mmCIF file of C-alpha atoms and ligand atoms in Angstrom:
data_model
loop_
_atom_site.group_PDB
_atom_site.id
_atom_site.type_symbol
_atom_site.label_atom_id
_atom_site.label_comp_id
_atom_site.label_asym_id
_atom_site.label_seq_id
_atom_site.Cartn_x
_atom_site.Cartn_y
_atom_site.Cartn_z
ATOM 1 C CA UNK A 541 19.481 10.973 -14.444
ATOM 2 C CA UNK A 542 18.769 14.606 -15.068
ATOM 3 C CA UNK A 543 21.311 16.971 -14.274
ATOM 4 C CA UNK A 544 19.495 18.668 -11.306
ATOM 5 C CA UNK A 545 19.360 14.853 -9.671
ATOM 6 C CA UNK A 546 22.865 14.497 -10.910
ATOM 7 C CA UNK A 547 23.640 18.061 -8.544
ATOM 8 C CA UNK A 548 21.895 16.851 -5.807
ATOM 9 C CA UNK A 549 23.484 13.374 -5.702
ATOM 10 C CA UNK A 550 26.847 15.119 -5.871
ATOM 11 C CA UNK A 551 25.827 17.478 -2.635
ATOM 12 C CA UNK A 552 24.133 14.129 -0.627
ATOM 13 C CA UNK A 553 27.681 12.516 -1.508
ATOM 14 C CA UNK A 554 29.719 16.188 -0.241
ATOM 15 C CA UNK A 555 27.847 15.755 3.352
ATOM 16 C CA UNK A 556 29.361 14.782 6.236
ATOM 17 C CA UNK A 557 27.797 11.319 6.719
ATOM 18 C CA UNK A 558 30.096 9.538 9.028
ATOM 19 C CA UNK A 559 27.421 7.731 10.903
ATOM 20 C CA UNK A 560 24.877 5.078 9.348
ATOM 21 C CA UNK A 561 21.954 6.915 8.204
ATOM 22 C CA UNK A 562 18.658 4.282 8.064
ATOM 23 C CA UNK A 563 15.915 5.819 5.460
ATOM 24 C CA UNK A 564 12.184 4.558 5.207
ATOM 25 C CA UNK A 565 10.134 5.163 2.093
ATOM 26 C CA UNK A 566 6.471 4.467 3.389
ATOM 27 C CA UNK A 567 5.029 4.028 -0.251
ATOM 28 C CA UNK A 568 5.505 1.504 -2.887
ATOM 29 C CA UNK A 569 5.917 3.423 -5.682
ATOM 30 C CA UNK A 570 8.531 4.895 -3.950
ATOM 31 C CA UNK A 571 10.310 1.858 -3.731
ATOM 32 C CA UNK A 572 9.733 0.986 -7.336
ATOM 33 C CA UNK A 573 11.400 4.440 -8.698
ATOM 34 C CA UNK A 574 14.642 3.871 -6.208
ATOM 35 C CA UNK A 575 14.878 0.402 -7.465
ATOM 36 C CA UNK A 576 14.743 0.925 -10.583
ATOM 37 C CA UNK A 577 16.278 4.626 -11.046
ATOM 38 C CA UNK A 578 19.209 2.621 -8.830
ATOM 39 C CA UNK A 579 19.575 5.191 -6.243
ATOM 40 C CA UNK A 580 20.876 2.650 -3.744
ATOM 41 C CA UNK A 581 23.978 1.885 -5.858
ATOM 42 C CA UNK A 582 25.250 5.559 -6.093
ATOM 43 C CA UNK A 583 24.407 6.831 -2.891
ATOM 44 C CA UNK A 584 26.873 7.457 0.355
ATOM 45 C CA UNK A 585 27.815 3.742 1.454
ATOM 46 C CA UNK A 586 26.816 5.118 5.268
ATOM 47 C CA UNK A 587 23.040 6.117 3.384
ATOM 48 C CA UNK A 588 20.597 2.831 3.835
ATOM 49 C CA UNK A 589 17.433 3.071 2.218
ATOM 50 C CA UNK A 590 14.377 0.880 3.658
ATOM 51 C CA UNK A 591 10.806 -0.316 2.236
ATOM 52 C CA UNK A 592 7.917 0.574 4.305
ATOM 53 C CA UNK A 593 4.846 -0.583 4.802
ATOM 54 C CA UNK A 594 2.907 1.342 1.330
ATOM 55 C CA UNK A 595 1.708 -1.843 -0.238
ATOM 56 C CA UNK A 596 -1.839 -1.791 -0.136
ATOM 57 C CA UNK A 597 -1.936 -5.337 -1.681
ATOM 58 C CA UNK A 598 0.658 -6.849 0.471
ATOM 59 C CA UNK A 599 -1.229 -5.254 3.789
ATOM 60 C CA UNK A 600 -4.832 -6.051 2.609
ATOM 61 C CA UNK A 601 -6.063 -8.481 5.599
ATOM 62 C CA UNK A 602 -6.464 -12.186 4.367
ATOM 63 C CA UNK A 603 -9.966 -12.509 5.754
ATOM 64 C CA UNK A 604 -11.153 -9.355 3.779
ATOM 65 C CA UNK A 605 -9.580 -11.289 0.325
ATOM 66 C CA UNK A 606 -11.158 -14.681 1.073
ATOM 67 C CA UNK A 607 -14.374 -13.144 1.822
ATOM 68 C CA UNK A 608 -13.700 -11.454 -1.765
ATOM 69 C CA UNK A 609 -13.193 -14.960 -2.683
ATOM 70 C CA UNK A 610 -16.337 -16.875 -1.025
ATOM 71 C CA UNK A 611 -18.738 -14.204 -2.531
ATOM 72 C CA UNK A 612 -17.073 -14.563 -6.512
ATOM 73 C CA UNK A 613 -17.277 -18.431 -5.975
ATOM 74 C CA UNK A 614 -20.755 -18.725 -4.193
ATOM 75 C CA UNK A 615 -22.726 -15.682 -5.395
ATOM 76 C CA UNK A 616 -23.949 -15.242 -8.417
ATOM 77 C CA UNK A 617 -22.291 -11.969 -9.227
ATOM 78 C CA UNK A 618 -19.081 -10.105 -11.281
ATOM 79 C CA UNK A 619 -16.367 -9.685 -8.741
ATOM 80 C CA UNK A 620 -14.179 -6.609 -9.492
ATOM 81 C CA UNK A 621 -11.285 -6.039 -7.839
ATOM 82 C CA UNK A 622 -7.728 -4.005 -9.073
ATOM 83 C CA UNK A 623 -5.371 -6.394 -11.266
ATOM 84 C CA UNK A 624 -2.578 -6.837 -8.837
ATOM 85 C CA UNK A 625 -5.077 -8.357 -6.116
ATOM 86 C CA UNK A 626 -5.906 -11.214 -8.434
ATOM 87 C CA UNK A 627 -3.016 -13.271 -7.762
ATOM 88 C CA UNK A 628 -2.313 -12.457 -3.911
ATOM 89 C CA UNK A 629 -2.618 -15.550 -2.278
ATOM 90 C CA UNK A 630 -4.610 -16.967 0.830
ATOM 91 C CA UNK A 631 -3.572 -19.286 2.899
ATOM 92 C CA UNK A 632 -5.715 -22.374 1.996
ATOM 93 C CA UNK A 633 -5.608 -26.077 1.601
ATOM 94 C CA UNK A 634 -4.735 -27.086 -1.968
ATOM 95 C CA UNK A 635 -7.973 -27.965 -2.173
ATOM 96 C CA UNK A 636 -9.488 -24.520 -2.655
ATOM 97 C CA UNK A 637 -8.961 -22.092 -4.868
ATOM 98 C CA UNK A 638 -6.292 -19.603 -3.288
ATOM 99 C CA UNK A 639 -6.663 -16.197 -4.645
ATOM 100 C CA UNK A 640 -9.093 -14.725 -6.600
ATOM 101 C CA UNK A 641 -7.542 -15.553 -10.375
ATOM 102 C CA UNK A 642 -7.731 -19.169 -9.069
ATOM 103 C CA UNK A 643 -11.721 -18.392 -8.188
ATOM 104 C CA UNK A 644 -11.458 -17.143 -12.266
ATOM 105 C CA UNK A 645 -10.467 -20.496 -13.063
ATOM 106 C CA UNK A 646 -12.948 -22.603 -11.267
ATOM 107 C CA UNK A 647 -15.789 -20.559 -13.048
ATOM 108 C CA UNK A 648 -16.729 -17.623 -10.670
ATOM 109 C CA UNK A 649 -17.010 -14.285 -12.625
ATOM 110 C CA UNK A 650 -13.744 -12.392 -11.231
ATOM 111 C CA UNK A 651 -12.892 -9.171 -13.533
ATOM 112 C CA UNK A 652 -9.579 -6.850 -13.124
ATOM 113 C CA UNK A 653 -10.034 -3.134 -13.284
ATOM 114 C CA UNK A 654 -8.323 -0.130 -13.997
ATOM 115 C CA UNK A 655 -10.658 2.371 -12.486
ATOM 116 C CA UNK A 656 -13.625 3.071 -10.411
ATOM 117 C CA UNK A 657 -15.133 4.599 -13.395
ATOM 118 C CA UNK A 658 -15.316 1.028 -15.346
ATOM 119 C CA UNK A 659 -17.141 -0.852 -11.973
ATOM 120 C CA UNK A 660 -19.660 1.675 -12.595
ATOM 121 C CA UNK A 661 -20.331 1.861 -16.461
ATOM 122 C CA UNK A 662 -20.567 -2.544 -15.735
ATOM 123 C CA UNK A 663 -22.951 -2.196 -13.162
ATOM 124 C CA UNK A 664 -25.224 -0.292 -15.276
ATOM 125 C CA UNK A 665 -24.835 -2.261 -18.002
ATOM 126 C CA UNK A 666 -25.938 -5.474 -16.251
ATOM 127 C CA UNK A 667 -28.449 -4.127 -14.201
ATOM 128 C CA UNK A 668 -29.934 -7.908 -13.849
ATOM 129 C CA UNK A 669 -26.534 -9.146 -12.291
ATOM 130 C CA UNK A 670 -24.760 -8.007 -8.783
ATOM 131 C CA UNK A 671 -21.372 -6.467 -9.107
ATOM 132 C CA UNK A 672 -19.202 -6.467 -6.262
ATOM 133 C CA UNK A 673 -16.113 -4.277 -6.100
ATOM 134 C CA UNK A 674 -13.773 -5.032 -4.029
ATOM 135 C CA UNK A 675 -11.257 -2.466 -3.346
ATOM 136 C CA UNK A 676 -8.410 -2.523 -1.491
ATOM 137 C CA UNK A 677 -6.119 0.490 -1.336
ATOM 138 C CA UNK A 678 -5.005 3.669 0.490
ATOM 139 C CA UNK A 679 -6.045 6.804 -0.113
ATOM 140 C CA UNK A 680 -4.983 7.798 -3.091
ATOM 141 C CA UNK A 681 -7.471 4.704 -4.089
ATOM 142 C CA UNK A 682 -10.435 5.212 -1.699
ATOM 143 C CA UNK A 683 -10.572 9.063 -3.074
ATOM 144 C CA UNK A 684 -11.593 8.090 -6.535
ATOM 145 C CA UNK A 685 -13.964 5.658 -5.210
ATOM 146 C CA UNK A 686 -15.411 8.787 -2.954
ATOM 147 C CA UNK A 687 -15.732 10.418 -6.080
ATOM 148 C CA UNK A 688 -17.443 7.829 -7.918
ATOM 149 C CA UNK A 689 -20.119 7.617 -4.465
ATOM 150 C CA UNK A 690 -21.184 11.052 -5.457
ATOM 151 C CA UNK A 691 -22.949 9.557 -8.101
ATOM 152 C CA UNK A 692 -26.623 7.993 -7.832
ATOM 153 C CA UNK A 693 -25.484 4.384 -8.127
ATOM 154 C CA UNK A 694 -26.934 1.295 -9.911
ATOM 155 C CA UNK A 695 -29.142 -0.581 -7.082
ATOM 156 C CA UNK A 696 -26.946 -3.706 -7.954
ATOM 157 C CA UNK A 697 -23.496 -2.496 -6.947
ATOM 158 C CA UNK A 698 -21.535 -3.499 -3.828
ATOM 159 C CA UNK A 699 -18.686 -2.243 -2.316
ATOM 160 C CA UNK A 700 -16.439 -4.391 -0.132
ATOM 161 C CA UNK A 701 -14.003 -2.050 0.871
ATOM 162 C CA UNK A 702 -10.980 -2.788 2.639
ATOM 163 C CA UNK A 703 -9.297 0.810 2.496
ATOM 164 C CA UNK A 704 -6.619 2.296 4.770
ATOM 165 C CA UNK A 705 -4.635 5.241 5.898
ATOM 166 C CA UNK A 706 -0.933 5.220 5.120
ATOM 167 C CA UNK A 707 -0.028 7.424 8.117
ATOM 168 C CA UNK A 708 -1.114 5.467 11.182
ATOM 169 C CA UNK A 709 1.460 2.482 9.853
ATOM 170 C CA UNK A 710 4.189 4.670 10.438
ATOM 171 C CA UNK A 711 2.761 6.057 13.885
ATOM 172 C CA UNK A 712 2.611 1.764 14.732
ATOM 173 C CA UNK A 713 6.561 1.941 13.797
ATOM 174 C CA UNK A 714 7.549 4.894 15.569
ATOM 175 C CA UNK A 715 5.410 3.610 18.600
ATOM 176 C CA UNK A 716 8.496 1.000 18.788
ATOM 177 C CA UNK A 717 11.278 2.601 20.931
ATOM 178 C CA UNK A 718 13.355 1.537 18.087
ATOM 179 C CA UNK A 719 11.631 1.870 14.727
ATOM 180 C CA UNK A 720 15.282 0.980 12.959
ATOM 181 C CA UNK A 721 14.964 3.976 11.005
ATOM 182 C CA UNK A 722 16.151 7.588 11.388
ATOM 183 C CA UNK A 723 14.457 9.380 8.550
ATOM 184 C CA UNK A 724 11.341 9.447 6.767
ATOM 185 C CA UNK A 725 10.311 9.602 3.246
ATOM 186 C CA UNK A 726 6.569 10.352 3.133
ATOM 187 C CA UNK A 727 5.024 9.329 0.485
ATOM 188 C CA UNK A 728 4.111 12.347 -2.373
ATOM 189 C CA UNK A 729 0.557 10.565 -3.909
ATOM 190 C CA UNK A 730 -1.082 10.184 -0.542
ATOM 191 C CA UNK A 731 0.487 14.103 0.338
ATOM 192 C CA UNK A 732 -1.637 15.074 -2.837
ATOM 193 C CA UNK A 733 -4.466 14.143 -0.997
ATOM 194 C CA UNK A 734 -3.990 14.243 2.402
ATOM 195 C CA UNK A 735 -1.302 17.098 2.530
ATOM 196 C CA UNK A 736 1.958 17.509 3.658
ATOM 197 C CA UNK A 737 1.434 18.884 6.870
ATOM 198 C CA UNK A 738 -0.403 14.993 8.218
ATOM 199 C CA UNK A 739 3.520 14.116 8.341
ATOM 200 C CA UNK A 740 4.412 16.913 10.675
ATOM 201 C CA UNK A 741 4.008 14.669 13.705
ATOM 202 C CA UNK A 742 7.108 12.500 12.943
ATOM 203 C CA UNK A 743 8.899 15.449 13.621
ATOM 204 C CA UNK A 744 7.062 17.527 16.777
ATOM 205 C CA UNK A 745 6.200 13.925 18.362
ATOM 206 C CA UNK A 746 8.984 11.386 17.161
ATOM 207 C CA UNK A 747 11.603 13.999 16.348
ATOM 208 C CA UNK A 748 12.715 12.544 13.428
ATOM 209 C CA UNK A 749 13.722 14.420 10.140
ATOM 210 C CA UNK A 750 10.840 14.077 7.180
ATOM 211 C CA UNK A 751 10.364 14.869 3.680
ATOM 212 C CA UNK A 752 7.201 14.249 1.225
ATOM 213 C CA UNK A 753 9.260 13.650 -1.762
ATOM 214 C CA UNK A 754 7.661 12.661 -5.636
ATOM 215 C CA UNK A 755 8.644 10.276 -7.649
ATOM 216 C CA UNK A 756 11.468 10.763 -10.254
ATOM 217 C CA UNK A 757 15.143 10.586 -8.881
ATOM 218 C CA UNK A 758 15.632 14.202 -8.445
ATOM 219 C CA UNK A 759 12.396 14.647 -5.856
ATOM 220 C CA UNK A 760 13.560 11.430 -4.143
ATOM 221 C CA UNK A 761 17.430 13.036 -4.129
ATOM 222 C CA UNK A 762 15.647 16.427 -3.021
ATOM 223 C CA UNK A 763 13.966 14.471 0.162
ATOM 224 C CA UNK A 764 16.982 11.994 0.720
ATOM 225 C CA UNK A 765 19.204 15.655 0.726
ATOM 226 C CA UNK A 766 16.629 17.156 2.868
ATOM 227 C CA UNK A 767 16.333 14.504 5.730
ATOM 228 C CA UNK A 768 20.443 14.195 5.850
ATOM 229 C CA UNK A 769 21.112 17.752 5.975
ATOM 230 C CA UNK A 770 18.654 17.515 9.153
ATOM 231 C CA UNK A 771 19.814 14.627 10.579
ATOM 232 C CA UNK A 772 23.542 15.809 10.523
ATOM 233 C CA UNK A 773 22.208 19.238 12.506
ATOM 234 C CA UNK A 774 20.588 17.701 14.368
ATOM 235 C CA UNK A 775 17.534 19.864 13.744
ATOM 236 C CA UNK A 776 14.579 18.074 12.263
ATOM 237 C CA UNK A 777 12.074 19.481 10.679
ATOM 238 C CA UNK A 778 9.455 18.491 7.277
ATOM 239 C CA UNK A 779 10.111 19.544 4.055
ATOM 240 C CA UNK A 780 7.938 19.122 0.749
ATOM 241 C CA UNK A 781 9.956 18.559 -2.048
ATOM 242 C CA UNK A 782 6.744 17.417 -4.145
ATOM 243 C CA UNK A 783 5.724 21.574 -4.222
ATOM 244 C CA UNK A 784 4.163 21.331 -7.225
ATOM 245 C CA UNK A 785 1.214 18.858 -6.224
ATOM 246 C CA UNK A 786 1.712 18.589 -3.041
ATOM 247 C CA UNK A 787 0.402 21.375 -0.523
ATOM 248 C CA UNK A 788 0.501 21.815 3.267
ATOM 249 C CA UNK A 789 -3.098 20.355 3.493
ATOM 250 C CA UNK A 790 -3.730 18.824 0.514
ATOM 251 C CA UNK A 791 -7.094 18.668 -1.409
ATOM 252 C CA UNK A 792 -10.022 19.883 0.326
ATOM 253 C CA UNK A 793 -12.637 18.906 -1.566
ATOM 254 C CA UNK A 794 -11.370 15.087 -1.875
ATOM 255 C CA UNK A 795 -10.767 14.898 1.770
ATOM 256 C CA UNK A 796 -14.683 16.212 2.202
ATOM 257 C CA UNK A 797 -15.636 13.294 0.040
ATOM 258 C CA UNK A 798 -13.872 10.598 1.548
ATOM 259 C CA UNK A 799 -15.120 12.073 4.960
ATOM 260 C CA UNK A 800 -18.707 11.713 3.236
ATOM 261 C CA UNK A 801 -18.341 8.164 2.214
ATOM 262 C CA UNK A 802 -15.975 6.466 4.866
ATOM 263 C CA UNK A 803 -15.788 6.365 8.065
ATOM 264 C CA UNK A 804 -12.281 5.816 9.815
ATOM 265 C CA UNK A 805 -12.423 2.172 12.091
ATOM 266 C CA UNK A 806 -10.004 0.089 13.777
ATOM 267 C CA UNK A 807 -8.411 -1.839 10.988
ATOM 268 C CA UNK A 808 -6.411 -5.038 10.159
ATOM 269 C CA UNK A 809 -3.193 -5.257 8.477
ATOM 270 C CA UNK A 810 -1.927 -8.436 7.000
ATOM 271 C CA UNK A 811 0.512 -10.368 9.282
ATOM 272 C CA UNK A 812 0.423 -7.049 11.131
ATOM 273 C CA UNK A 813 -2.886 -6.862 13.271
ATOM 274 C CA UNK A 814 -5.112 -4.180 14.249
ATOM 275 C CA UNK A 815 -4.245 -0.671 13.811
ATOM 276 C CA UNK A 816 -6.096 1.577 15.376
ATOM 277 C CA UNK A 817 -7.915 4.275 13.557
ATOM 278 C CA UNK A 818 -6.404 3.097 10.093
ATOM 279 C CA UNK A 819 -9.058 1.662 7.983
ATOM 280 C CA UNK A 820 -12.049 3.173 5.162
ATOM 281 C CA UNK A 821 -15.201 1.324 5.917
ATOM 282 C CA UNK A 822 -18.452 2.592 4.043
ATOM 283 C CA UNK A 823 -20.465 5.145 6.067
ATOM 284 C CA UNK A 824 -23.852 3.775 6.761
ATOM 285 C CA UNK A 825 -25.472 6.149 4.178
ATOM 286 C CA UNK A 826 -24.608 3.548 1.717
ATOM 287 C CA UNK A 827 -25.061 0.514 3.895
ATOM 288 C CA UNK A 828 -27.378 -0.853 0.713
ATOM 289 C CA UNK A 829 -24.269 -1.085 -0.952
ATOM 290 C CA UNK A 830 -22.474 -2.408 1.291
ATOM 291 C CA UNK A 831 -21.061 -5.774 0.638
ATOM 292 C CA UNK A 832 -20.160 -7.009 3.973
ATOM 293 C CA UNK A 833 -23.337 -6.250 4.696
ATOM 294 C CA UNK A 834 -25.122 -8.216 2.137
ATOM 295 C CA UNK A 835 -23.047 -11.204 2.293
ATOM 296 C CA UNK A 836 -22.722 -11.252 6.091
ATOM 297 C CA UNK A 837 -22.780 -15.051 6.057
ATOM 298 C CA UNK A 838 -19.320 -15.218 4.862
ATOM 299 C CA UNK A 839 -18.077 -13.140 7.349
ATOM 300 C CA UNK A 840 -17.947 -16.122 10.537
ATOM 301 C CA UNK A 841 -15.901 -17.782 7.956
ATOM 302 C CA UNK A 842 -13.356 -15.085 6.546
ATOM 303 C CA UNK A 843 -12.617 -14.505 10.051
ATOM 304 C CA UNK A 844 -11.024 -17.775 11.002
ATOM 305 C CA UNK A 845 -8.583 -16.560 8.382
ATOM 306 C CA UNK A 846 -7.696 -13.549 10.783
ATOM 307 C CA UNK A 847 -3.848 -12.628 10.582
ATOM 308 C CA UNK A 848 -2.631 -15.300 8.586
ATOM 309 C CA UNK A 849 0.204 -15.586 6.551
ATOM 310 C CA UNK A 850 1.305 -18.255 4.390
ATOM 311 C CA UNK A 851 3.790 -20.437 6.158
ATOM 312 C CA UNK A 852 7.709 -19.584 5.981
ATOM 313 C CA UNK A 853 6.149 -15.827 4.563
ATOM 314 C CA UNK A 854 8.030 -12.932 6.365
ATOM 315 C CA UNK A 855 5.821 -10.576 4.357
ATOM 316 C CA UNK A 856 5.132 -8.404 7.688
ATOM 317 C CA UNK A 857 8.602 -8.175 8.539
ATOM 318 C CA UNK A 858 9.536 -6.910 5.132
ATOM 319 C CA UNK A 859 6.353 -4.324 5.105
ATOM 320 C CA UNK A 860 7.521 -2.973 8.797
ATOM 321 C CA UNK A 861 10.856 -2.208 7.189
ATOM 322 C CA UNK A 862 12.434 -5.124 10.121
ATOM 323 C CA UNK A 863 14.192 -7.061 7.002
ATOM 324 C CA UNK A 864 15.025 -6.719 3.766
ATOM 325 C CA UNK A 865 13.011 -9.021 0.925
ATOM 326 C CA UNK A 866 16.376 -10.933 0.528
ATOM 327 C CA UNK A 867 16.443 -12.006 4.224
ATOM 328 C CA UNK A 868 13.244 -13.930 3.826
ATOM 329 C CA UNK A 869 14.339 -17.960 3.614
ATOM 330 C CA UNK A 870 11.625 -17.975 0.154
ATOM 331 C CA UNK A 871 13.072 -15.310 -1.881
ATOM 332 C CA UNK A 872 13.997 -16.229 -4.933
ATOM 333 C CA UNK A 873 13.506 -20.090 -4.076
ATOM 334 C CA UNK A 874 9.830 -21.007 -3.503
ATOM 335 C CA UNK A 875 8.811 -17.657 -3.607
ATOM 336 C CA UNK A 876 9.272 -15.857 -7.408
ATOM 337 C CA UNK A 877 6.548 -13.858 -9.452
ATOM 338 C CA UNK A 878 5.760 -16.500 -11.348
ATOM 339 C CA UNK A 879 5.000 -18.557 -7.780
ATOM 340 C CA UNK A 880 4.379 -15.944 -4.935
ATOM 341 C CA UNK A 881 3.734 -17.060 -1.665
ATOM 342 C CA UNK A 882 3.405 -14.177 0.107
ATOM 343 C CA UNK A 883 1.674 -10.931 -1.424
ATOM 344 C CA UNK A 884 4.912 -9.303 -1.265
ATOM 345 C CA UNK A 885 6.133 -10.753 -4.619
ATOM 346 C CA UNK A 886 2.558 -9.895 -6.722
ATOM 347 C CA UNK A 887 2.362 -6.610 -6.745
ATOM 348 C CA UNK A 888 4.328 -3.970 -8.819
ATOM 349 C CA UNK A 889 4.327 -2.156 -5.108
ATOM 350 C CA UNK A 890 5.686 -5.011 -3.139
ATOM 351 C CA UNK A 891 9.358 -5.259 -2.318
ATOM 352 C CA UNK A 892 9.955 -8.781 -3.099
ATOM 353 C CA UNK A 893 8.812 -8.255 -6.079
ATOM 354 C CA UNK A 894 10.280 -5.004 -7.126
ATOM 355 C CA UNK A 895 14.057 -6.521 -5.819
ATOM 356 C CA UNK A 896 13.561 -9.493 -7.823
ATOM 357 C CA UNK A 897 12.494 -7.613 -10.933
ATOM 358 C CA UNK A 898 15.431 -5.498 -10.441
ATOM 359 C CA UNK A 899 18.058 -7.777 -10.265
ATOM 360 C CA UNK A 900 16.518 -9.736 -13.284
ATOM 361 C CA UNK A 901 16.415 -6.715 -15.212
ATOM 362 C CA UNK A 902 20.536 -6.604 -14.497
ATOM 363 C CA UNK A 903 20.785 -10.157 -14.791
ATOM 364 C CA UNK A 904 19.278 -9.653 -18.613
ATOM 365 C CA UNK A 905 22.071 -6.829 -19.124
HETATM 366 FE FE1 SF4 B 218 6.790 -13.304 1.484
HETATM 367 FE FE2 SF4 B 218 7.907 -14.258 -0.771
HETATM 368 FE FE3 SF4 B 218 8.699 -11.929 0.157
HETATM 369 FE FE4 SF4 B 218 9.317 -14.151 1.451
HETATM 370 S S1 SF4 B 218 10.027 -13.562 -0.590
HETATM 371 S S2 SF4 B 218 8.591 -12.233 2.359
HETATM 372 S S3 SF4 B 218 7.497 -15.394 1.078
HETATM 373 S S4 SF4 B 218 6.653 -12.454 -0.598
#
């Protein structure tokens, strides 16, 4: 720890705190960098830090990832889709392949990708062959994708897009008369895009303190110091302690693209349901490339998957912040990295698994 987070930690720890003080982080990567920086184990004892609900793996709806999977298995094209989504599972009969690495294995043409940049340079080098990306993400992940739309694209790519907005989670939360939270840590990445000022409505509607923090310990310290010192004045208000990428309203000319390419629709979250207004769904300027569009067949299907979870999964409980990954009756048991049932434990952004790396990382020391 640097000695600017060391400072801060020491003037979190001289507050006042006499009264539990519940913290969400919305964003996964936020998560990650408490976890592993071990933030939890040095702060105030009366300081309790909770995931939230920025997992775009663990939220991606199961009937958008089995259509994924129908269209690699029964179409004869290259499926694309972000590593971490390979191994999320569906919930299927053994019979069937279950995620999309298990569609690898039975022969269908399934490819992970770093970038939006390598779906492209593919597509034009098989122009004879359909690629399909399938992207699932936020938008720090649908604004590259914008960018790559600006291009003319190769007549035989697809885009199944399953994007979403971080903030209208955490409007679904604080819709609950008790959210089980007092303080919010927005997340910095999405603030890069979207600004800082999208966050000012936790505190003029929900009056709750806020901070867009980044993501070594000393911004997190910064925006756990921030929402405390508010909280114990009782005078909340949003602070950016991410100043040096993160402005009040963020990128212009990325927000014009995604407004260009997406347009904002009712959305599903896994184990969640609909939220409204929270999902990137292509504008009809590119309905040629527009997967579910193309492979509508598979659509009457993928919906009978509609809000499923696997069974014994509390994967929406931990992603609204209601438990902690150790609460959930799998952890640890039938549910590990090597064996996830629930998206939770696949991705690097996913609580389960980011707990259960941690405390095998202290396990090993
Ligand atoms: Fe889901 Fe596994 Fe986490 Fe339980 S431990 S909530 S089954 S991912």
């Amino acid at each position: 720890m640097s000695a600017d987070a060391r400072a801060l930690l020491e003037q979190l720890r001289a507050l006042p705190l006499q009264q539990p003080l519940r913290i969400l982080n919305v964003c996964g990567g936020h998560e990650r960098s408490i976890t592993q920086a071990g933030l939890r184990s040095v702060l105030p004892a009366t300081i309790e830090l909770i995931p939230g609900p920025g997992c775009p793996v663990c939220i991606c709806p199961e009937e958008d990832l089995y259509l994924a999977i129908q269209i690699a298995l029964h179409e004869p094209v290259t499926l694309m889709a972000f590593g971490d989504m390979l191994r999320v599972p569906v919930n299927v009969g053994k019979q069937q392949p279950a995620s999309l690495s298990a569609a690898q294995a039975h022969g269908a043409d399934v490819r992970p990708v770093a970038s939006p940049a390598e779906v492209l340079a593919q597509a034009r080098a098989q122009p004879d062959k359909t690629v399909v990306f399938f992207v699932a993400g936020f938008e720090t992940t649908c604004a590259p994708v914008a960018a790559m739309l600006q291009a003319p694209l190769p007549a035989n790519l697809k885009l199944l897009i399953s994007g979403r907005l971080t903030w209208p989670a955490v409007a679904l939360l604080l819709a609950d008369p008790n959210p089980g939270f007092d303080a919010l840590i927005a997340p910095g990445h999405v603030a890069t895009v979207m600004g800082a000022e999208q966050w000012r409505f936790v505190v003029t509607q929900h009056h709750l303190p806020a901070a867009v923090a980044g993501f070594s310990a000393q911004s997190l310290l910064a925006g756990f110091y921030a929402v405390a010192k508010q909280w114990l004045a009782g005078a909340p208000t949003l602070v950016n302690c991410y100043p040096e990428v993160v402005s009040a309203h963020g990128n212009r000319n990325a927000q014009a693209m995604l407004e260009h390419c997406f347009q904002v629709v009712d959305a599903p979250w896994r184990g969640i349901g609909v939220i409204p207004a929270s999902g990137y769904d292509l504008q009809p300027r590119f309905d040629a490339h527009n997967a579910r569009l193309h492979y509508a067949d598979y659509q009457a299907q993928s919906r009978r998957h509609i809000g499923t979870m696997p069974p014994g999964c509390d994967c929406a409980k931990v992603v609204l912040g209601k438990i902690r990954p150790t609460d959930c009756r799998l952890y640890g048991g039938l549910c590990r990295p090597e064996h996830p049932v629930g998206p939770c434990m696949v991705s690097d952004e996913g609580a389960c698994r980011i707990w259960w790396a941690d405390a095998a990382r202290r396990d090993a020391h």
